[in-house]
Coordinates of C-alpha atoms in Angstrom, one line a residue:
X1 CA 28.1 -22.6 1.1
X2 CA 30.6 -20.9 3.2
X3 CA 28.9 -18.0 4.0
X4 CA 30.0 -15.9 7.6
X5 CA 27.5 -12.7 8.4
X6 CA 29.7 -10.8 11.4
X7 CA 27.3 -9.5 14.4
X8 CA 28.3 -5.8 13.6
X9 CA 29.7 -6.2 10.1
X10 CA 29.0 -3.7 7.8
X11 CA 27.0 -5.0 4.7
X12 CA 28.7 -2.9 2.1
X13 CA 32.1 -4.6 4.1
X14 CA 30.7 -8.0 3.7
X15 CA 32.6 -10.4 0.2
X16 CA 29.4 -10.2 -3.0
X17 CA 30.8 -14.1 -3.3
X18 CA 29.9 -15.2 0.0
X19 CA 29.3 -19.4 -1.2
X20 CA 30.9 -20.9 -3.5
X21 CA 29.4 -24.3 -5.8
X22 CA 31.3 -27.0 -6.2
X23 CA 31.7 -27.9 -9.7
X24 CA 33.3 -31.1 -9.1
X25 CA 30.2 -32.5 -6.6
X26 CA 29.1 -35.4 -6.3
X27 CA 24.9 -36.3 -6.1
X28 CA 22.8 -38.4 -4.0
X29 CA 19.5 -39.9 -5.7
X30 CA 17.7 -37.0 -4.6
X31 CA 19.9 -35.5 -6.9
X32 CA 20.7 -32.5 -4.2
X33 CA 25.0 -32.3 -3.7
X34 CA 26.1 -33.6 -0.6
X35 CA 27.1 -30.4 0.3
X36 CA 23.3 -28.6 -0.6
X37 CA 22.3 -31.4 1.6
X38 CA 24.6 -30.2 4.7
X39 CA 23.6 -26.0 3.6
X40 CA 20.3 -27.7 3.8
X41 CA 20.8 -29.0 7.2
X42 CA 22.6 -25.7 8.7
X43 CA 20.4 -23.5 7.8
X44 CA 17.2 -25.9 9.4
X45 CA 19.7 -25.9 12.0
X46 CA 19.8 -22.2 12.5
X47 CA 16.7 -21.2 11.3
X48 CA 15.7 -23.5 15.0
X49 CA 18.9 -21.3 17.1
X50 CA 17.1 -17.8 16.0
X51 CA 13.5 -18.7 16.4
X52 CA 14.5 -19.7 19.9
X53 CA 16.0 -16.4 20.7
X54 CA 13.8 -14.1 20.1
X55 CA 11.5 -17.4 21.7
X56 CA 13.0 -16.4 24.8
X57 CA 13.6 -12.0 23.7
X58 CA 9.8 -12.0 23.3
X59 CA 9.6 -13.6 27.0
X60 CA 12.0 -11.1 28.4
X61 CA 9.5 -8.6 27.4
X62 CA 6.8 -6.4 28.3
X63 CA 3.4 -6.4 26.6
X64 CA 4.1 -2.9 24.9
X65 CA 7.6 -3.8 23.4
X66 CA 6.0 -7.7 22.4
X67 CA 3.5 -5.9 20.4
X68 CA 6.2 -4.2 18.9
X69 CA 9.0 -6.8 18.0
X70 CA 5.9 -9.2 17.2
X71 CA 4.7 -6.4 14.4
X72 CA 8.4 -5.7 13.4
X73 CA 9.0 -9.6 12.9
X74 CA 6.0 -9.7 10.4
X75 CA 7.2 -7.0 7.8
X76 CA 10.6 -8.7 8.5
X77 CA 9.5 -11.4 7.4
X78 CA 7.4 -10.2 4.6
X79 CA 10.4 -9.2 2.9
X80 CA 12.5 -12.4 3.3
X81 CA 9.2 -14.3 1.7
X82 CA 9.7 -11.9 -0.7
X83 CA 13.0 -12.1 -1.3
X84 CA 12.9 -16.3 -1.2
X85 CA 9.9 -16.7 -4.1
X86 CA 11.5 -13.8 -6.5
X87 CA 15.2 -16.4 -5.6
X88 CA 13.1 -20.4 -6.2
X89 CA 12.0 -18.0 -9.2
X90 CA 16.4 -17.3 -10.2
X91 CA 14.6 -13.8 -10.3
X92 CA 17.8 -11.8 -9.0
X93 CA 16.3 -8.1 -10.2
X94 CA 12.9 -9.7 -7.7
X95 CA 15.8 -10.6 -5.2
X96 CA 17.0 -7.4 -5.3
X97 CA 14.0 -5.9 -5.3
X98 CA 14.1 -4.6 -9.4
X99 CA 12.1 -4.7 -12.1
X100 CA 14.3 -5.6 -15.4
X101 CA 11.6 -3.7 -18.3
X102 CA 15.0 -3.3 -20.9
X103 CA 14.4 -2.7 -24.5
X104 CA 16.8 -3.1 -26.9
X105 CA 16.1 -1.0 -30.1
X106 CA 19.0 -1.3 -32.2
X107 CA 22.5 0.1 -30.2
X108 CA 20.3 1.7 -27.8
X109 CA 18.6 0.1 -24.8
X110 CA 16.0 2.0 -23.1
X111 CA 14.9 1.8 -19.1
X112 CA 19.0 0.2 -18.5
X113 CA 19.6 -1.4 -14.8
X114 CA 23.1 -0.3 -14.8
X115 CA 25.6 -0.8 -12.0
X116 CA 24.4 2.3 -9.3
X117 CA 21.1 1.1 -9.7
X118 CA 22.1 -2.3 -8.3
X119 CA 25.1 -1.5 -5.7
X120 CA 21.6 0.9 -4.4
X121 CA 19.5 -1.9 -4.1
X122 CA 21.5 -4.1 -3.2
X123 CA 22.3 -1.5 0.5
X124 CA 18.7 -0.9 0.5
X125 CA 17.8 -4.5 0.8
X126 CA 21.2 -6.3 2.5
X127 CA 20.3 -4.0 5.9
X128 CA 16.7 -4.8 5.5
X129 CA 18.3 -8.3 5.9
X130 CA 20.8 -8.3 7.6
X131 CA 20.6 -11.2 10.6
X132 CA 21.1 -8.8 12.5
X133 CA 18.6 -6.3 11.5
X134 CA 15.9 -8.8 10.1
X135 CA 14.3 -10.7 13.1
X136 CA 13.0 -13.3 10.2
X137 CA 14.4 -16.6 11.2
X138 CA 15.3 -17.6 7.9
X139 CA 16.9 -13.8 7.1
X140 CA 20.7 -15.6 6.5
X141 CA 19.4 -17.9 4.3
X142 CA 17.6 -15.0 2.2
X143 CA 20.8 -12.3 3.2
X144 CA 22.5 -14.7 0.8
X145 CA 19.9 -15.0 -2.2
X146 CA 20.8 -10.9 -2.5
X147 CA 24.7 -11.6 -2.8
X148 CA 24.5 -14.2 -5.5
X149 CA 21.5 -11.9 -7.4
X150 CA 23.7 -8.4 -6.6
X151 CA 27.2 -10.3 -7.5
X152 CA 25.2 -12.0 -11.3
X153 CA 23.7 -8.5 -11.6
X154 CA 26.8 -6.7 -10.9
X155 CA 29.5 -7.8 -13.0
X156 CA 28.3 -7.2 -16.7
X157 CA 29.2 -10.8 -18.8
X158 CA 27.3 -12.3 -15.8
X159 CA 24.7 -9.8 -16.4
X160 CA 25.0 -9.8 -20.0
X161 CA 24.4 -14.0 -20.1
X162 CA 21.2 -13.8 -17.1
X163 CA 19.2 -11.7 -19.1
X164 CA 20.3 -13.7 -22.5
X165 CA 18.7 -16.2 -20.6
X166 CA 16.0 -14.6 -19.5
X167 CA 14.1 -13.3 -22.9
X168 CA 15.5 -17.0 -24.9
X169 CA 13.0 -18.0 -22.3
X170 CA 10.1 -15.7 -22.0
X171 CA 10.8 -15.9 -25.9
X172 CA 10.1 -20.0 -25.9
X173 CA 7.8 -19.3 -23.4
X174 CA 5.0 -16.3 -25.5
X175 CA 6.0 -19.6 -28.7
X176 CA 5.0 -22.4 -26.3
X177 CA 1.6 -20.0 -25.4
X178 CA 1.4 -19.1 -29.2
X179 CA 0.9 -23.4 -29.7
X180 CA -1.1 -24.2 -27.8
X181 CA -3.8 -21.1 -28.3
X182 CA -3.2 -23.4 -32.6
X183 CA -4.0 -25.8 -31.3
X184 CA -7.0 -24.5 -29.2
X185 CA -8.4 -23.1 -32.7
X186 CA -7.5 -26.1 -34.7
X187 CA -8.8 -28.9 -32.5
X188 CA -12.3 -26.6 -32.5
X189 CA -11.9 -26.3 -35.8
X190 CA -12.0 -30.1 -36.1
X191 CA -15.4 -30.3 -34.0
X192 CA -17.7 -27.6 -35.3
X193 CA -16.7 -28.9 -38.9
X194 CA -18.7 -31.6 -38.9
X195 CA -21.5 -30.6 -37.2
X196 CA -21.3 -28.2 -40.0
X197 CA -21.8 -30.5 -42.8
X198 CA -24.7 -32.8 -40.8
X199 CA -26.7 -29.4 -41.0
X200 CA -25.9 -28.1 -43.8
X201 CA -26.9 -31.8 -45.3
X202 CA -30.2 -31.8 -43.1
X203 CA -31.0 -28.0 -43.8
X204 CA -30.1 -28.0 -48.1
X205 CA -33.8 -29.8 -49.1
X206 CA -35.4 -27.4 -47.2
X207 CA -33.4 -24.1 -48.1
X208 CA -36.0 -23.3 -50.2
X209 CA -39.3 -23.1 -48.1
X210 CA -37.4 -21.7 -45.4
X211 CA -36.1 -19.3 -47.5
X212 CA -39.7 -18.3 -48.0
X213 CA -41.4 -18.7 -44.8
X214 CA -38.4 -16.4 -43.6
X215 CA -39.7 -14.1 -46.1
X216 CA -43.5 -14.4 -45.7
X217 CA -43.2 -13.0 -41.8
X218 CA -40.6 -10.4 -41.6

């Protein structure tokens, strides 16, 4: 991953392809590429550096300004957490703060997420996540995830492919849930049936007497 975020750089001028995945990557025993391991180390180093800078800034501030900065830090952290959590699940829409409620009815599509929606969501969230503005040490990582999601959804072909993949995953999940419910139902029937047979066999000789007693009681 190669990503450079210059101080003062406008988020609209940052390219969507801020990082590239190597197609000829070599993997180690952990399943990660050497490039990915280097990137992880760089992220950790950058986070530690940003955290040290934040602590140093706090030390120089007065009590009131420190409270204000700490409050903003919590707000920034919540947004970064949302983005990274959505990114870990591969949910590009949630990374941008969007909901994918598109419904296809024949040739019509309801609640379509348009390029304008994507562009607007990217700009709004990018301004809050940009490392120059966001005080959380993971802001750079979250910003890169934001750019990746925007690049996927902004391209019509990649968006269609992504939507189809997600739709298939949801359908597979529904099928698995249905199969699980049927399996539980079958297991319940196989458990109850022998009990019913035993009960029926035991009670049958006394069926007439029990019926008469029931009538008399009523």
